[in-house]
Amino acid sequence: LTYGRPYLKGRSLDTLAPAGKVYRTGADEATTLKTDQALKIGTLDVPAGTYTLYTLPGKPWQLIVNKQTGQWGTVYQ
């Protein structure tokens, strides 16, 4: 897992990651998950490989596991 810790820098979490809007999990480059084994995350089966993680803030927050890697900023495709 490659993760850049975001800092609030005086902002609220609701401002940084507003509910209902896809959030690039982490700071700078999106968080990367690399696994050499298949994983089960909740009800999601994740084959071995490299993925970018996003979240959808809300109640509850939702995890998005994206096959596209190398994203920067808040772009989600």
GROMACS .gro file of N, CA, C and O in nm:
model
  308
    1LEU      N    1   0.086  -0.117   0.000
    1LEU     CA    2   0.000   0.000   0.000
    1LEU      C    3   0.090   0.123   0.000
    1LEU      O    4   0.177   0.136   0.086
    2THR      N    5   0.073   0.210  -0.097
    2THR     CA    6   0.147   0.336  -0.104
    2THR      C    7   0.047   0.448  -0.080
    2THR      O    8  -0.046   0.467  -0.160
    3TYR      N    9   0.064   0.520   0.030
    3TYR     CA   10  -0.035   0.617   0.076
    3TYR      C   11   0.035   0.745   0.119
    3TYR      O   12   0.132   0.741   0.194
    4GLY      N   13  -0.014   0.858   0.070
    4GLY     CA   14   0.037   0.988   0.113
    4GLY      C   15  -0.061   1.047   0.213
    4GLY      O   16  -0.177   1.070   0.180
    5ARG      N   17  -0.016   1.070   0.334
    5ARG     CA   18  -0.105   1.119   0.438
    5ARG      C   19  -0.147   1.263   0.411
    5ARG      O   20  -0.063   1.352   0.401
    6PRO      N   21  -0.278   1.287   0.400
    6PRO     CA   22  -0.324   1.425   0.381
    6PRO      C   23  -0.325   1.501   0.514
    6PRO      O   24  -0.340   1.441   0.620
    7TYR      N   25  -0.305   1.630   0.508
    7TYR     CA   26  -0.313   1.716   0.626
    7TYR      C   27  -0.430   1.810   0.608
    7TYR      O   28  -0.453   1.862   0.498
    8LEU      N   29  -0.503   1.835   0.714
    8LEU     CA   30  -0.618   1.924   0.705
    8LEU      C   31  -0.577   2.070   0.683
    8LEU      O   32  -0.648   2.144   0.618
    9LYS      N   33  -0.464   2.112   0.739
    9LYS     CA   34  -0.412   2.249   0.723
    9LYS      C   35  -0.522   2.353   0.746
    9LYS      O   36  -0.545   2.442   0.664
   10GLY      N   37  -0.594   2.338   0.857
   10GLY     CA   38  -0.698   2.434   0.892
   10GLY      C   39  -0.833   2.407   0.826
   10GLY      O   40  -0.929   2.477   0.854
   11ARG      N   41  -0.840   2.311   0.737
   11ARG     CA   42  -0.967   2.277   0.672
   11ARG      C   43  -1.040   2.172   0.753
   11ARG      O   44  -0.981   2.098   0.830
   12SER      N   45  -1.170   2.162   0.733
   12SER     CA   46  -1.247   2.055   0.796
   12SER      C   47  -1.245   1.934   0.703
   12SER      O   48  -1.225   1.947   0.582
   13LEU      N   49  -1.267   1.815   0.758
   13LEU     CA   50  -1.273   1.696   0.676
   13LEU      C   51  -1.387   1.706   0.575
   13LEU      O   52  -1.375   1.661   0.461
   14ASP      N   53  -1.497   1.769   0.613
   14ASP     CA   54  -1.610   1.787   0.521
   14ASP      C   55  -1.573   1.874   0.401
   14ASP      O   56  -1.629   1.859   0.293
   15THR      N   57  -1.479   1.966   0.419
   15THR     CA   58  -1.432   2.050   0.309
   15THR      C   59  -1.334   1.973   0.221
   15THR      O   60  -1.339   1.980   0.099
   16LEU      N   61  -1.245   1.897   0.284
   16LEU     CA   62  -1.144   1.822   0.212
   16LEU      C   63  -1.206   1.706   0.133
   16LEU      O   64  -1.169   1.681   0.019
   17ALA      N   65  -1.301   1.636   0.195
   17ALA     CA   66  -1.365   1.520   0.132
   17ALA      C   67  -1.516   1.529   0.153
   17ALA      O   68  -1.572   1.463   0.240
   18PRO      N   69  -1.584   1.613   0.074
   18PRO     CA   70  -1.728   1.633   0.093
   18PRO      C   71  -1.808   1.507   0.062
   18PRO      O   72  -1.774   1.431  -0.029
   19ALA      N   73  -1.913   1.486   0.138
   19ALA     CA   74  -2.002   1.371   0.120
   19ALA      C   75  -2.058   1.370  -0.022
   19ALA      O   76  -2.090   1.475  -0.079
   20GLY      N   77  -2.063   1.250  -0.081
   20GLY     CA   78  -2.121   1.234  -0.213
   20GLY      C   79  -2.029   1.267  -0.329
   20GLY      O   80  -2.066   1.257  -0.445
   21LYS      N   81  -1.904   1.308  -0.300
   21LYS     CA   82  -1.809   1.345  -0.404
   21LYS      C   83  -1.688   1.252  -0.394
   21LYS      O   84  -1.629   1.237  -0.285
   22VAL      N   85  -1.649   1.188  -0.504
   22VAL     CA   86  -1.537   1.095  -0.502
   22VAL      C   87  -1.410   1.165  -0.453
   22VAL      O   88  -1.378   1.275  -0.497
   23TYR      N   89  -1.342   1.101  -0.359
   23TYR     CA   90  -1.222   1.156  -0.297
   23TYR      C   91  -1.102   1.069  -0.331
   23TYR      O   92  -1.107   0.947  -0.319
   24ARG      N   93  -0.994   1.131  -0.375
   24ARG     CA   94  -0.868   1.061  -0.400
   24ARG      C   95  -0.811   1.027  -0.264
   24ARG      O   96  -0.764   1.114  -0.191
   25THR      N   97  -0.817   0.903  -0.227
   25THR     CA   98  -0.776   0.861  -0.093
   25THR      C   99  -0.627   0.887  -0.074
   25THR      O  100  -0.545   0.827  -0.141
   26GLY      N  101  -0.594   0.979   0.014
   26GLY     CA  102  -0.456   1.016   0.040
   26GLY      C  103  -0.424   1.151  -0.021
   26GLY      O  104  -0.511   1.218  -0.075
   27ALA      N  105  -0.299   1.191  -0.010
   27ALA     CA  106  -0.256   1.320  -0.061
   27ALA      C  107  -0.169   1.300  -0.184
   27ALA      O  108  -0.107   1.196  -0.201
   28ASP      N  109  -0.165   1.402  -0.269
   28ASP     CA  110  -0.084   1.400  -0.390
   28ASP      C  111  -0.128   1.286  -0.481
   28ASP      O  112  -0.241   1.285  -0.525
   29GLU      N  113  -0.041   1.191  -0.507
   29GLU     CA  114  -0.078   1.079  -0.594
   29GLU      C  115  -0.181   0.992  -0.522
   29GLU      O  116  -0.173   0.972  -0.401
   30ALA      N  117  -0.277   0.940  -0.598
   30ALA     CA  118  -0.379   0.854  -0.537
   30ALA      C  119  -0.314   0.732  -0.473
   30ALA      O  120  -0.209   0.685  -0.516
   31THR      N  121  -0.378   0.681  -0.368
   31THR     CA  122  -0.326   0.563  -0.296
   31THR      C  123  -0.325   0.442  -0.389
   31THR      O  124  -0.420   0.416  -0.460
   32THR      N  125  -0.213   0.370  -0.386
   32THR     CA  126  -0.196   0.251  -0.469
   32THR      C  127  -0.195   0.127  -0.381
   32THR      O  128  -0.125   0.124  -0.279
   33LEU      N  129  -0.271   0.027  -0.422
   33LEU     CA  130  -0.273  -0.103  -0.356
   33LEU      C  131  -0.214  -0.204  -0.454
   33LEU      O  132  -0.261  -0.214  -0.568
   34LYS      N  133  -0.108  -0.272  -0.411
   34LYS     CA  134  -0.047  -0.374  -0.495
   34LYS      C  135  -0.048  -0.504  -0.416
   34LYS      O  136   0.000  -0.509  -0.302
   35THR      N  137  -0.103  -0.610  -0.475
   35THR     CA  138  -0.112  -0.738  -0.407
   35THR      C  139  -0.073  -0.851  -0.501
   35THR      O  140  -0.105  -0.847  -0.620
   36ASP      N  141  -0.003  -0.949  -0.447
   36ASP     CA  142   0.033  -1.065  -0.528
   36ASP      C  143  -0.061  -1.182  -0.502
   36ASP      O  144  -0.043  -1.290  -0.556
   37GLN      N  145  -0.163  -1.157  -0.419
   37GLN     CA  146  -0.264  -1.258  -0.390
   37GLN      C  147  -0.402  -1.196  -0.407
   37GLN      O  148  -0.418  -1.075  -0.389
   38ALA      N  149  -0.500  -1.278  -0.439
   38ALA     CA  150  -0.638  -1.231  -0.446
   38ALA      C  151  -0.682  -1.189  -0.305
   38ALA      O  152  -0.643  -1.251  -0.206
   39LEU      N  153  -0.760  -1.083  -0.298
   39LEU     CA  154  -0.811  -1.032  -0.170
   39LEU      C  155  -0.962  -1.031  -0.170
   39LEU      O  156  -1.025  -1.021  -0.276
   40LYS      N  157  -1.020  -1.033  -0.052
   40LYS     CA  158  -1.164  -1.012  -0.034
   40LYS      C  159  -1.174  -0.888   0.055
   40LYS      O  160  -1.129  -0.889   0.169
   41ILE      N  161  -1.230  -0.780   0.001
   41ILE     CA  162  -1.248  -0.656   0.076
   41ILE      C  163  -1.399  -0.637   0.089
   41ILE      O  164  -1.465  -0.601  -0.008
   42GLY      N  165  -1.452  -0.663   0.207
   42GLY     CA  166  -1.597  -0.661   0.224
   42GLY      C  167  -1.657  -0.770   0.138
   42GLY      O  168  -1.622  -0.887   0.150
   43THR      N  169  -1.742  -0.731   0.043
   43THR     CA  170  -1.801  -0.828  -0.050
   43THR      C  171  -1.730  -0.829  -0.185
   43THR      O  172  -1.769  -0.903  -0.273
   44LEU      N  173  -1.627  -0.747  -0.199
   44LEU     CA  174  -1.557  -0.733  -0.326
   44LEU      C  175  -1.440  -0.830  -0.337
   44LEU      O  176  -1.354  -0.834  -0.250
   45ASP      N  177  -1.437  -0.908  -0.445
   45ASP     CA  178  -1.323  -0.994  -0.474
   45ASP      C  179  -1.224  -0.914  -0.559
   45ASP      O  180  -1.260  -0.863  -0.665
   46VAL      N  181  -1.101  -0.902  -0.512
   46VAL     CA  182  -0.998  -0.824  -0.580
   46VAL      C  183  -0.888  -0.920  -0.624
   46VAL      O  184  -0.815  -0.973  -0.540
   47PRO      N  185  -0.875  -0.946  -0.755
   47PRO     CA  186  -0.768  -1.034  -0.802
   47PRO      C  187  -0.630  -0.972  -0.775
   47PRO      O  188  -0.619  -0.851  -0.756
   48ALA      N  189  -0.528  -1.055  -0.776
   48ALA     CA  190  -0.391  -1.004  -0.761
   48ALA      C  191  -0.366  -0.898  -0.868
   48ALA      O  192  -0.413  -0.909  -0.980
   49GLY      N  193  -0.295  -0.793  -0.831
   49GLY     CA  194  -0.266  -0.686  -0.927
   49GLY      C  195  -0.240  -0.555  -0.856
   49GLY      O  196  -0.222  -0.549  -0.735
   50THR      N  197  -0.242  -0.447  -0.934
   50THR     CA  198  -0.217  -0.312  -0.882
   50THR      C  199  -0.342  -0.228  -0.907
   50THR      O  200  -0.398  -0.230  -1.017
   51TYR      N  201  -0.384  -0.153  -0.806
   51TYR     CA  202  -0.508  -0.077  -0.810
   51TYR      C  203  -0.487   0.061  -0.747
   51TYR      O  204  -0.398   0.080  -0.666
   52THR      N  205  -0.573   0.155  -0.784
   52THR     CA  206  -0.579   0.285  -0.720
   52THR      C  207  -0.703   0.287  -0.633
   52THR      O  208  -0.809   0.239  -0.675
   53LEU      N  209  -0.690   0.341  -0.511
   53LEU     CA  210  -0.803   0.346  -0.419
   53LEU      C  211  -0.861   0.487  -0.412
   53LEU      O  212  -0.788   0.585  -0.404
   54TYR      N  213  -0.992   0.492  -0.417
   54TYR     CA  214  -1.069   0.615  -0.396
   54TYR      C  215  -1.174   0.586  -0.292
   54TYR      O  216  -1.202   0.469  -0.262
   55THR      N  217  -1.232   0.688  -0.235
   55THR     CA  218  -1.344   0.670  -0.145
   55THR      C  219  -1.456   0.765  -0.185
   55THR      O  220  -1.433   0.868  -0.247
   56LEU      N  221  -1.577   0.726  -0.148
   56LEU     CA  222  -1.694   0.810  -0.167
   56LEU      C  223  -1.745   0.840  -0.026
   56LEU      O  224  -1.807   0.754   0.038
   57PRO      N  225  -1.713   0.960   0.025
   57PRO     CA  226  -1.755   0.994   0.160
   57PRO      C  227  -1.907   0.996   0.173
   57PRO      O  228  -1.978   1.035   0.081
   58GLY      N  229  -1.954   0.953   0.285
   58GLY     CA  230  -2.097   0.951   0.315
   58GLY      C  231  -2.120   0.866   0.438
   58GLY      O  232  -2.029   0.842   0.516
   59LYS      N  233  -2.240   0.820   0.453
   59LYS     CA  234  -2.274   0.733   0.565
   59LYS      C  235  -2.333   0.606   0.510
   59LYS      O  236  -2.450   0.604   0.473
   60PRO      N  237  -2.256   0.500   0.499
   60PRO     CA  238  -2.114   0.488   0.530
   60PRO      C  239  -2.028   0.533   0.412
   60PRO      O  240  -2.077   0.548   0.301
   61TRP      N  241  -1.898   0.552   0.437
   61TRP     CA  242  -1.804   0.579   0.329
   61TRP      C  243  -1.794   0.453   0.244
   61TRP      O  244  -1.804   0.342   0.295
   62GLN      N  245  -1.774   0.469   0.113
   62GLN     CA  246  -1.759   0.355   0.023
   62GLN      C  247  -1.618   0.355  -0.035
   62GLN      O  248  -1.566   0.460  -0.070
   63LEU      N  249  -1.560   0.237  -0.047
   63LEU     CA  250  -1.428   0.221  -0.106
   63LEU      C  251  -1.443   0.190  -0.254
   63LEU      O  252  -1.525   0.107  -0.292
   64ILE      N  253  -1.363   0.256  -0.338
   64ILE     CA  254  -1.361   0.232  -0.482
   64ILE      C  255  -1.224   0.177  -0.516
   64ILE      O  256  -1.122   0.240  -0.487
   65VAL      N  257  -1.221   0.058  -0.574
   65VAL     CA  258  -1.096  -0.007  -0.615
   65VAL      C  259  -1.091   0.004  -0.767
   65VAL      O  260  -1.173  -0.055  -0.836
   66ASN      N  261  -0.996   0.081  -0.819
   66ASN     CA  262  -0.990   0.115  -0.960
   66ASN      C  263  -0.871   0.044  -1.026
   66ASN      O  264  -0.759   0.050  -0.974
   67LYS      N  265  -0.894  -0.019  -1.140
   67LYS     CA  266  -0.787  -0.088  -1.211
   67LYS      C  267  -0.688   0.008  -1.276
   67LYS      O  268  -0.574  -0.027  -1.301
   68GLN      N  269  -0.732   0.131  -1.303
   68GLN     CA  270  -0.643   0.231  -1.362
   68GLN      C  271  -0.550   0.283  -1.253
   68GLN      O  272  -0.595   0.315  -1.143
   69THR      N  273  -0.422   0.294  -1.282
   69THR     CA  274  -0.328   0.341  -1.181
   69THR      C  275  -0.254   0.465  -1.228
   69THR      O  276  -0.258   0.500  -1.346
   70GLY      N  277  -0.187   0.532  -1.135
   70GLY     CA  278  -0.104   0.647  -1.168
   70GLY      C  279  -0.177   0.779  -1.170
   70GLY      O  280  -0.121   0.879  -1.213
   71GLN      N  281  -0.301   0.785  -1.119
   71GLN     CA  282  -0.374   0.912  -1.119
   71GLN      C  283  -0.314   1.008  -1.018
   71GLN      O  284  -0.263   0.968  -0.914
   72TRP      N  285  -0.324   1.133  -1.051
   72TRP     CA  286  -0.279   1.242  -0.964
   72TRP      C  287  -0.395   1.338  -0.948
   72TRP      O  288  -0.476   1.353  -1.038
   73GLY      N  289  -0.404   1.402  -0.836
   73GLY     CA  290  -0.512   1.497  -0.815
   73GLY      C  291  -0.643   1.426  -0.788
   73GLY      O  292  -0.646   1.312  -0.745
   74THR      N  293  -0.754   1.494  -0.814
   74THR     CA  294  -0.885   1.440  -0.775
   74THR      C  295  -0.957   1.369  -0.889
   74THR      O  296  -1.072   1.333  -0.876
   75VAL      N  297  -0.891   1.349  -1.003
   75VAL     CA  298  -0.958   1.289  -1.117
   75VAL      C  299  -0.985   1.141  -1.090
   75VAL      O  300  -0.898   1.067  -1.048
   76TYR      N  301  -1.108   1.101  -1.113
   76TYR     CA  302  -1.147   0.960  -1.099
   76TYR      C  303  -1.206   0.918  -1.232
   76TYR      O  304  -1.292   0.984  -1.286
   77GLN      N  305  -1.154   0.809  -1.288
   77GLN     CA  306  -1.205   0.760  -1.416
   77GLN      C  307  -1.242   0.615  -1.405
   77GLN      O  308  -1.182   0.539  -1.339
   0.00000   0.00000   0.00000
